[in-house]
PDB file of C-alpha atoms in Angstrom:
ATOM      1  CA  LYS A   1     119.577  33.699  58.164  1.00  0.00           C
ATOM      2  CA  ASN A   2     120.098  30.208  59.473  1.00  0.00           C
ATOM      3  CA  SER A   3     122.925  27.911  58.393  1.00  0.00           C
ATOM      4  CA  GLY A   4     120.836  26.824  55.389  1.00  0.00           C
ATOM      5  CA  GLY A   5     120.462  30.408  54.176  1.00  0.00           C
ATOM      6  CA  LEU A   6     116.803  30.713  55.184  1.00  0.00           C
ATOM      7  CA  PRO A   7     115.864  34.180  56.475  1.00  0.00           C
ATOM      8  CA  VAL A   8     114.481  33.649  59.974  1.00  0.00           C
ATOM      9  CA  MET A   9     113.414  37.154  61.022  1.00  0.00           C
ATOM     10  CA  VAL A  10     112.341  40.451  59.490  1.00  0.00           C
ATOM     11  CA  VAL A  11     112.214  43.821  61.267  1.00  0.00           C
ATOM     12  CA  VAL A  12     109.590  46.323  60.080  1.00  0.00           C
ATOM     13  CA  SER A  13     109.886  49.894  61.361  1.00  0.00           C
ATOM     14  CA  ASN A  14     106.748  51.895  62.129  1.00  0.00           C
ATOM     15  CA  ALA A  15     104.501  48.853  61.919  1.00  0.00           C
ATOM     16  CA  LEU A  16     101.802  50.688  63.882  1.00  0.00           C
ATOM     17  CA  SER A  17     100.953  54.331  64.420  1.00  0.00           C
ATOM     18  CA  GLU A  18     101.008  56.054  67.805  1.00  0.00           C
ATOM     19  CA  GLU A  19      97.202  56.048  67.790  1.00  0.00           C
ATOM     20  CA  GLU A  20      97.053  52.308  67.086  1.00  0.00           C
ATOM     21  CA  ALA A  21      99.527  51.625  69.916  1.00  0.00           C
ATOM     22  CA  LEU A  22      97.404  53.684  72.301  1.00  0.00           C
ATOM     23  CA  VAL A  23      94.269  51.777  71.262  1.00  0.00           C
ATOM     24  CA  LEU A  24      96.046  48.439  71.859  1.00  0.00           C
ATOM     25  CA  ARG A  25      97.130  49.524  75.338  1.00  0.00           C
ATOM     26  CA  GLN A  26      93.573  50.648  76.128  1.00  0.00           C
ATOM     27  CA  LEU A  27      92.137  47.386  74.766  1.00  0.00           C
ATOM     28  CA  SER A  28      94.519  45.453  77.003  1.00  0.00           C
ATOM     29  CA  MET A  29      93.629  47.549  80.049  1.00  0.00           C
ATOM     30  CA  CYS A  30      89.891  47.157  79.442  1.00  0.00           C
ATOM     31  CA  THR A  31      90.237  43.415  78.846  1.00  0.00           C
ATOM     32  CA  ARG A  32      92.260  43.063  82.048  1.00  0.00           C
ATOM     33  CA  MET A  33      89.616  44.898  84.077  1.00  0.00           C
ATOM     34  CA  ASP A  34      86.455  43.532  82.453  1.00  0.00           C
ATOM     35  CA  ASP A  35      87.527  39.953  81.752  1.00  0.00           C
ATOM     36  CA  PRO A  36      90.168  38.876  84.319  1.00  0.00           C
ATOM     37  CA  ASN A  37      90.000  35.301  82.988  1.00  0.00           C
ATOM     38  CA  ASN A  38      92.068  36.613  80.074  1.00  0.00           C
ATOM     39  CA  LEU A  39      94.934  37.638  82.377  1.00  0.00           C
ATOM     40  CA  GLN A  40      97.649  35.128  83.163  1.00  0.00           C
ATOM     41  CA  HIS A  41     100.863  35.245  85.185  1.00  0.00           C
ATOM     42  CA  ARG A  42     102.865  32.902  82.926  1.00  0.00           C
ATOM     43  CA  PRO A  43     106.146  31.308  84.086  1.00  0.00           C
ATOM     44  CA  PHE A  44     108.517  29.616  81.666  1.00  0.00           C
ATOM     45  CA  TYR A  45     110.441  26.576  82.908  1.00  0.00           C
ATOM     46  CA  ASP A  46     113.742  24.959  81.973  1.00  0.00           C
ATOM     47  CA  SER A  47     114.177  21.224  81.418  1.00  0.00           C
ATOM     48  CA  ASP A  48     114.589  20.709  85.190  1.00  0.00           C
ATOM     49  CA  ASP A  49     111.260  22.447  85.929  1.00  0.00           C
ATOM     50  CA  ASN A  50     112.982  25.525  87.351  1.00  0.00           C
ATOM     51  CA  ILE A  51     111.397  28.863  86.502  1.00  0.00           C
ATOM     52  CA  LYS A  52     113.691  30.606  84.013  1.00  0.00           C
ATOM     53  CA  GLY A  53     111.506  33.669  83.473  1.00  0.00           C
ATOM     54  CA  GLY A  54     108.066  34.561  82.339  1.00  0.00           C
ATOM     55  CA  ASN A  55     105.586  37.252  81.455  1.00  0.00           C
ATOM     56  CA  ASP A  56     102.200  38.600  82.373  1.00  0.00           C
ATOM     57  CA  VAL A  57      99.859  38.207  79.444  1.00  0.00           C
ATOM     58  CA  VAL A  58      96.479  39.658  78.605  1.00  0.00           C
ATOM     59  CA  PHE A  59      94.879  37.464  75.972  1.00  0.00           C
ATOM     60  CA  LEU A  60      93.154  39.808  73.556  1.00  0.00           C
ATOM     61  CA  GLY A  61      91.679  36.878  71.634  1.00  0.00           C
ATOM     62  CA  GLY A  62      88.865  37.910  69.323  1.00  0.00           C
ATOM     63  CA  TYR A  63      88.675  41.350  70.928  1.00  0.00           C
ATOM     64  CA  LEU A  64      91.421  42.586  68.612  1.00  0.00           C
ATOM     65  CA  GLN A  65      89.589  41.478  65.475  1.00  0.00           C
ATOM     66  CA  LEU A  66      86.112  42.410  66.721  1.00  0.00           C
ATOM     67  CA  LEU A  67      86.796  45.794  68.328  1.00  0.00           C
ATOM     68  CA  THR A  68      89.828  46.987  66.338  1.00  0.00           C
ATOM     69  CA  PRO A  69      89.565  45.351  62.908  1.00  0.00           C
ATOM     70  CA  GLY A  70      91.814  47.991  61.317  1.00  0.00           C
ATOM     71  CA  ILE A  71      94.654  47.149  63.700  1.00  0.00           C
ATOM     72  CA  ALA A  72      94.133  43.413  63.172  1.00  0.00           C
ATOM     73  CA  ALA A  73      94.292  43.994  59.407  1.00  0.00           C
ATOM     74  CA  ARG A  74      97.452  46.083  59.825  1.00  0.00           C
ATOM     75  CA  VAL A  75      99.169  43.283  61.780  1.00  0.00           C
ATOM     76  CA  GLN A  76      98.305  40.855  58.982  1.00  0.00           C
ATOM     77  CA  GLU A  77      99.518  43.349  56.343  1.00  0.00           C
ATOM     78  CA  VAL A  78     102.870  43.794  58.113  1.00  0.00           C
ATOM     79  CA  THR A  79     103.283  40.025  58.412  1.00  0.00           C
ATOM     80  CA  LYS A  80     102.439  39.541  54.737  1.00  0.00           C
ATOM     81  CA  MET A  81     104.879  42.298  53.762  1.00  0.00           C
ATOM     82  CA  ALA A  82     107.668  40.417  55.574  1.00  0.00           C
ATOM     83  CA  TRP A  83     106.544  37.102  54.024  1.00  0.00           C
ATOM     84  CA  GLU A  84     106.709  38.622  50.533  1.00  0.00           C
ATOM     85  CA  HIS A  85     109.962  40.497  51.150  1.00  0.00           C
ATOM     86  CA  VAL A  86     111.994  37.439  52.103  1.00  0.00           C
ATOM     87  CA  GLY A  87     110.061  34.958  49.936  1.00  0.00           C
ATOM     88  CA  TRP A  88     109.394  32.455  52.738  1.00  0.00           C
ATOM     89  CA  LYS A  89     106.773  30.597  50.724  1.00  0.00           C
ATOM     90  CA  ASP A  90     109.091  29.997  47.769  1.00  0.00           C
ATOM     91  CA  ILE A  91     112.185  29.282  49.859  1.00  0.00           C
ATOM     92  CA  LEU A  92     110.432  26.773  52.092  1.00  0.00           C
ATOM     93  CA  LYS A  93     108.654  25.094  49.187  1.00  0.00           C
ATOM     94  CA  GLU A  94     111.966  24.606  47.366  1.00  0.00           C
ATOM     95  CA  SER A  95     113.672  23.227  50.470  1.00  0.00           C
ATOM     96  CA  GLY A  96     111.037  20.526  50.873  1.00  0.00           C
ATOM     97  CA  GLU A  97     109.847  21.850  54.223  1.00  0.00           C
ATOM     98  CA  GLU A  98     106.239  22.644  55.040  1.00  0.00           C
ATOM     99  CA  GLU A  99     104.876  25.310  52.731  1.00  0.00           C
ATOM    100  CA  TYR A 100     103.956  28.441  54.656  1.00  0.00           C
ATOM    101  CA  GLN A 101     100.635  29.954  53.631  1.00  0.00           C
ATOM    102  CA  ASP A 102      99.968  33.552  52.807  1.00  0.00           C
ATOM    103  CA  PRO A 103      99.597  35.289  56.203  1.00  0.00           C
ATOM    104  CA  ALA A 104      96.520  37.104  54.932  1.00  0.00           C
ATOM    105  CA  LEU A 105      94.816  33.716  54.525  1.00  0.00           C
ATOM    106  CA  CYS A 106      95.920  32.297  57.885  1.00  0.00           C
ATOM    107  CA  GLY A 107      94.103  34.707  60.146  1.00  0.00           C
ATOM    108  CA  ILE A 108      95.319  35.600  63.617  1.00  0.00           C
ATOM    109  CA  ARG A 109      95.555  32.591  65.942  1.00  0.00           C
ATOM    110  CA  THR A 110      96.207  34.545  69.123  1.00  0.00           C
ATOM    111  CA  SER A 111      96.750  38.138  70.231  1.00  0.00           C
ATOM    112  CA  GLU A 112      98.559  38.855  73.461  1.00  0.00           C
ATOM    113  CA  HIS A 113      99.648  41.986  75.291  1.00  0.00           C
ATOM    114  CA  LEU A 114     102.801  41.002  77.178  1.00  0.00           C
ATOM    115  CA  SER A 115     104.401  42.628  80.195  1.00  0.00           C
ATOM    116  CA  TYR A 116     107.650  41.653  81.877  1.00  0.00           C
ATOM    117  CA  ASP A 117     107.439  44.040  84.852  1.00  0.00           C
ATOM    118  CA  ASN A 118     107.161  41.220  87.410  1.00  0.00           C
ATOM    119  CA  TRP A 119     109.837  39.027  85.829  1.00  0.00           C
ATOM    120  CA  GLY A 120     113.611  39.148  85.455  1.00  0.00           C
ATOM    121  CA  GLY A 121     113.285  38.114  81.821  1.00  0.00           C
ATOM    122  CA  LEU A 122     111.689  35.500  79.662  1.00  0.00           C
ATOM    123  CA  GLY A 123     114.419  32.987  78.913  1.00  0.00           C
ATOM    124  CA  PRO A 124     114.903  30.905  75.780  1.00  0.00           C
ATOM    125  CA  HIS A 125     111.805  29.129  74.505  1.00  0.00           C
ATOM    126  CA  ALA A 126     110.251  28.065  71.229  1.00  0.00           C
ATOM    127  CA  ASP A 127     107.114  29.646  69.827  1.00  0.00           C
ATOM    128  CA  SER A 128     104.926  26.930  68.434  1.00  0.00           C
ATOM    129  CA  GLY A 129     101.367  26.400  67.276  1.00  0.00           C
ATOM    130  CA  SER A 130     101.554  29.168  64.678  1.00  0.00           C
ATOM    131  CA  LEU A 131     103.210  29.569  61.314  1.00  0.00           C
ATOM    132  CA  TYR A 132     104.446  33.079  62.035  1.00  0.00           C
ATOM    133  CA  THR A 133     104.981  35.225  65.104  1.00  0.00           C
ATOM    134  CA  THR A 134     104.640  38.981  64.856  1.00  0.00           C
ATOM    135  CA  LEU A 135     105.852  40.954  67.874  1.00  0.00           C
ATOM    136  CA  ILE A 136     105.208  44.686  68.023  1.00  0.00           C
ATOM    137  CA  ALA A 137     107.126  46.807  70.513  1.00  0.00           C
ATOM    138  CA  LEU A 138     104.779  49.210  72.276  1.00  0.00           C
ATOM    139  CA  SER A 139     107.566  50.631  74.476  1.00  0.00           C
ATOM    140  CA  SER A 140     110.802  52.361  73.609  1.00  0.00           C
ATOM    141  CA  PRO A 141     114.039  50.572  74.558  1.00  0.00           C
ATOM    142  CA  SER A 142     114.897  53.579  76.742  1.00  0.00           C
ATOM    143  CA  ASP A 143     111.788  52.871  78.870  1.00  0.00           C
ATOM    144  CA  TYR A 144     113.094  49.609  80.355  1.00  0.00           C
ATOM    145  CA  ASP A 145     116.228  47.669  81.292  1.00  0.00           C
ATOM    146  CA  GLY A 146     117.079  44.543  79.341  1.00  0.00           C
ATOM    147  CA  GLY A 147     114.460  43.695  76.786  1.00  0.00           C
ATOM    148  CA  GLU A 148     116.736  42.154  74.208  1.00  0.00           C
ATOM    149  CA  PHE A 149     114.926  39.814  71.873  1.00  0.00           C
ATOM    150  CA  TYR A 150     117.027  36.847  70.791  1.00  0.00           C
ATOM    151  CA  ILE A 151     116.386  34.428  67.993  1.00  0.00           C
ATOM    152  CA  TYR A 152     118.306  31.202  67.629  1.00  0.00           C
ATOM    153  CA  PRO A 153     118.323  30.566  63.861  1.00  0.00           C
ATOM    154  CA  ASN A 154     119.729  27.037  64.066  1.00  0.00           C
ATOM    155  CA  SER A 155     117.981  25.777  67.200  1.00  0.00           C
ATOM    156  CA  ASP A 156     116.059  22.534  67.326  1.00  0.00           C
ATOM    157  CA  ASP A 157     113.560  23.947  69.892  1.00  0.00           C
ATOM    158  CA  GLU A 158     115.421  22.163  72.697  1.00  0.00           C
ATOM    159  CA  VAL A 159     118.985  23.472  72.517  1.00  0.00           C
ATOM    160  CA  PHE A 160     119.648  27.216  72.387  1.00  0.00           C
ATOM    161  CA  SER A 161     123.290  28.050  71.669  1.00  0.00           C
ATOM    162  CA  THR A 162     124.293  31.560  72.770  1.00  0.00           C
ATOM    163  CA  GLU A 163     127.040  31.526  70.139  1.00  0.00           C
ATOM    164  CA  GLU A 164     124.443  31.326  67.386  1.00  0.00           C
ATOM    165  CA  ARG A 165     121.864  33.770  68.660  1.00  0.00           C
ATOM    166  CA  ILE A 166     120.920  37.057  67.049  1.00  0.00           C
ATOM    167  CA  GLY A 167     119.851  39.839  69.400  1.00  0.00           C
ATOM    168  CA  ILE A 168     117.882  43.023  68.895  1.00  0.00           C
ATOM    169  CA  ARG A 169     116.257  45.676  71.070  1.00  0.00           C
ATOM    170  CA  PRO A 170     113.322  46.676  68.906  1.00  0.00           C
ATOM    171  CA  GLU A 171     112.442  50.323  68.508  1.00  0.00           C
ATOM    172  CA  ARG A 172     109.005  51.482  69.622  1.00  0.00           C
ATOM    173  CA  LEU A 173     106.268  50.557  67.117  1.00  0.00           C
ATOM    174  CA  SER A 174     108.549  48.254  65.138  1.00  0.00           C
ATOM    175  CA  ALA A 175     107.571  44.671  64.397  1.00  0.00           C
ATOM    176  CA  LEU A 176     109.684  41.526  64.532  1.00  0.00           C
ATOM    177  CA  ILE A 177     108.273  38.802  62.298  1.00  0.00           C
ATOM    178  CA  PHE A 178     109.696  35.295  62.372  1.00  0.00           C
ATOM    179  CA  LEU A 179     108.854  31.707  61.538  1.00  0.00           C
ATOM    180  CA  SER A 180     107.291  30.115  64.606  1.00  0.00           C
ATOM    181  CA  GLU A 181     107.899  26.464  63.916  1.00  0.00           C
TER     182      GLU A 181
END
């Protein structure tokens, strides 16, 4: 929760099955090979334009919805389950902030398969352009070094205080759902 009592992140165990995770990895591999325009080596910069980390991303775009509609529906179901569990719609409406729509009605704005193999880490940044972000861990924490996910519940998208961060190393197939804006 942030300082105002608003839940900022939900963790859902077993968000996908082993078979669904395998299909996502295969979809990413096929997209990477057949449509290299959807592959990007993406650096993240600090305020002084120094690279602070990054990731390699395969944009799955409409492929996820078109070729694996069951998995796309599952991602939306998991996001909606988190939305209902913490009552984001009601809490945000009462606080006077923007009302967050039912995730099932929002659709999926973007789908990305992320890899950090060529990077030392990602570095603090703000997710924007979406109402919600749903991250699903396709690897076990024992398969890599680092990999902590941090959320800064009281950040203003410019200042990230390490004293106020919450960290987690998500278990394989678990989802982290949080408010993007």
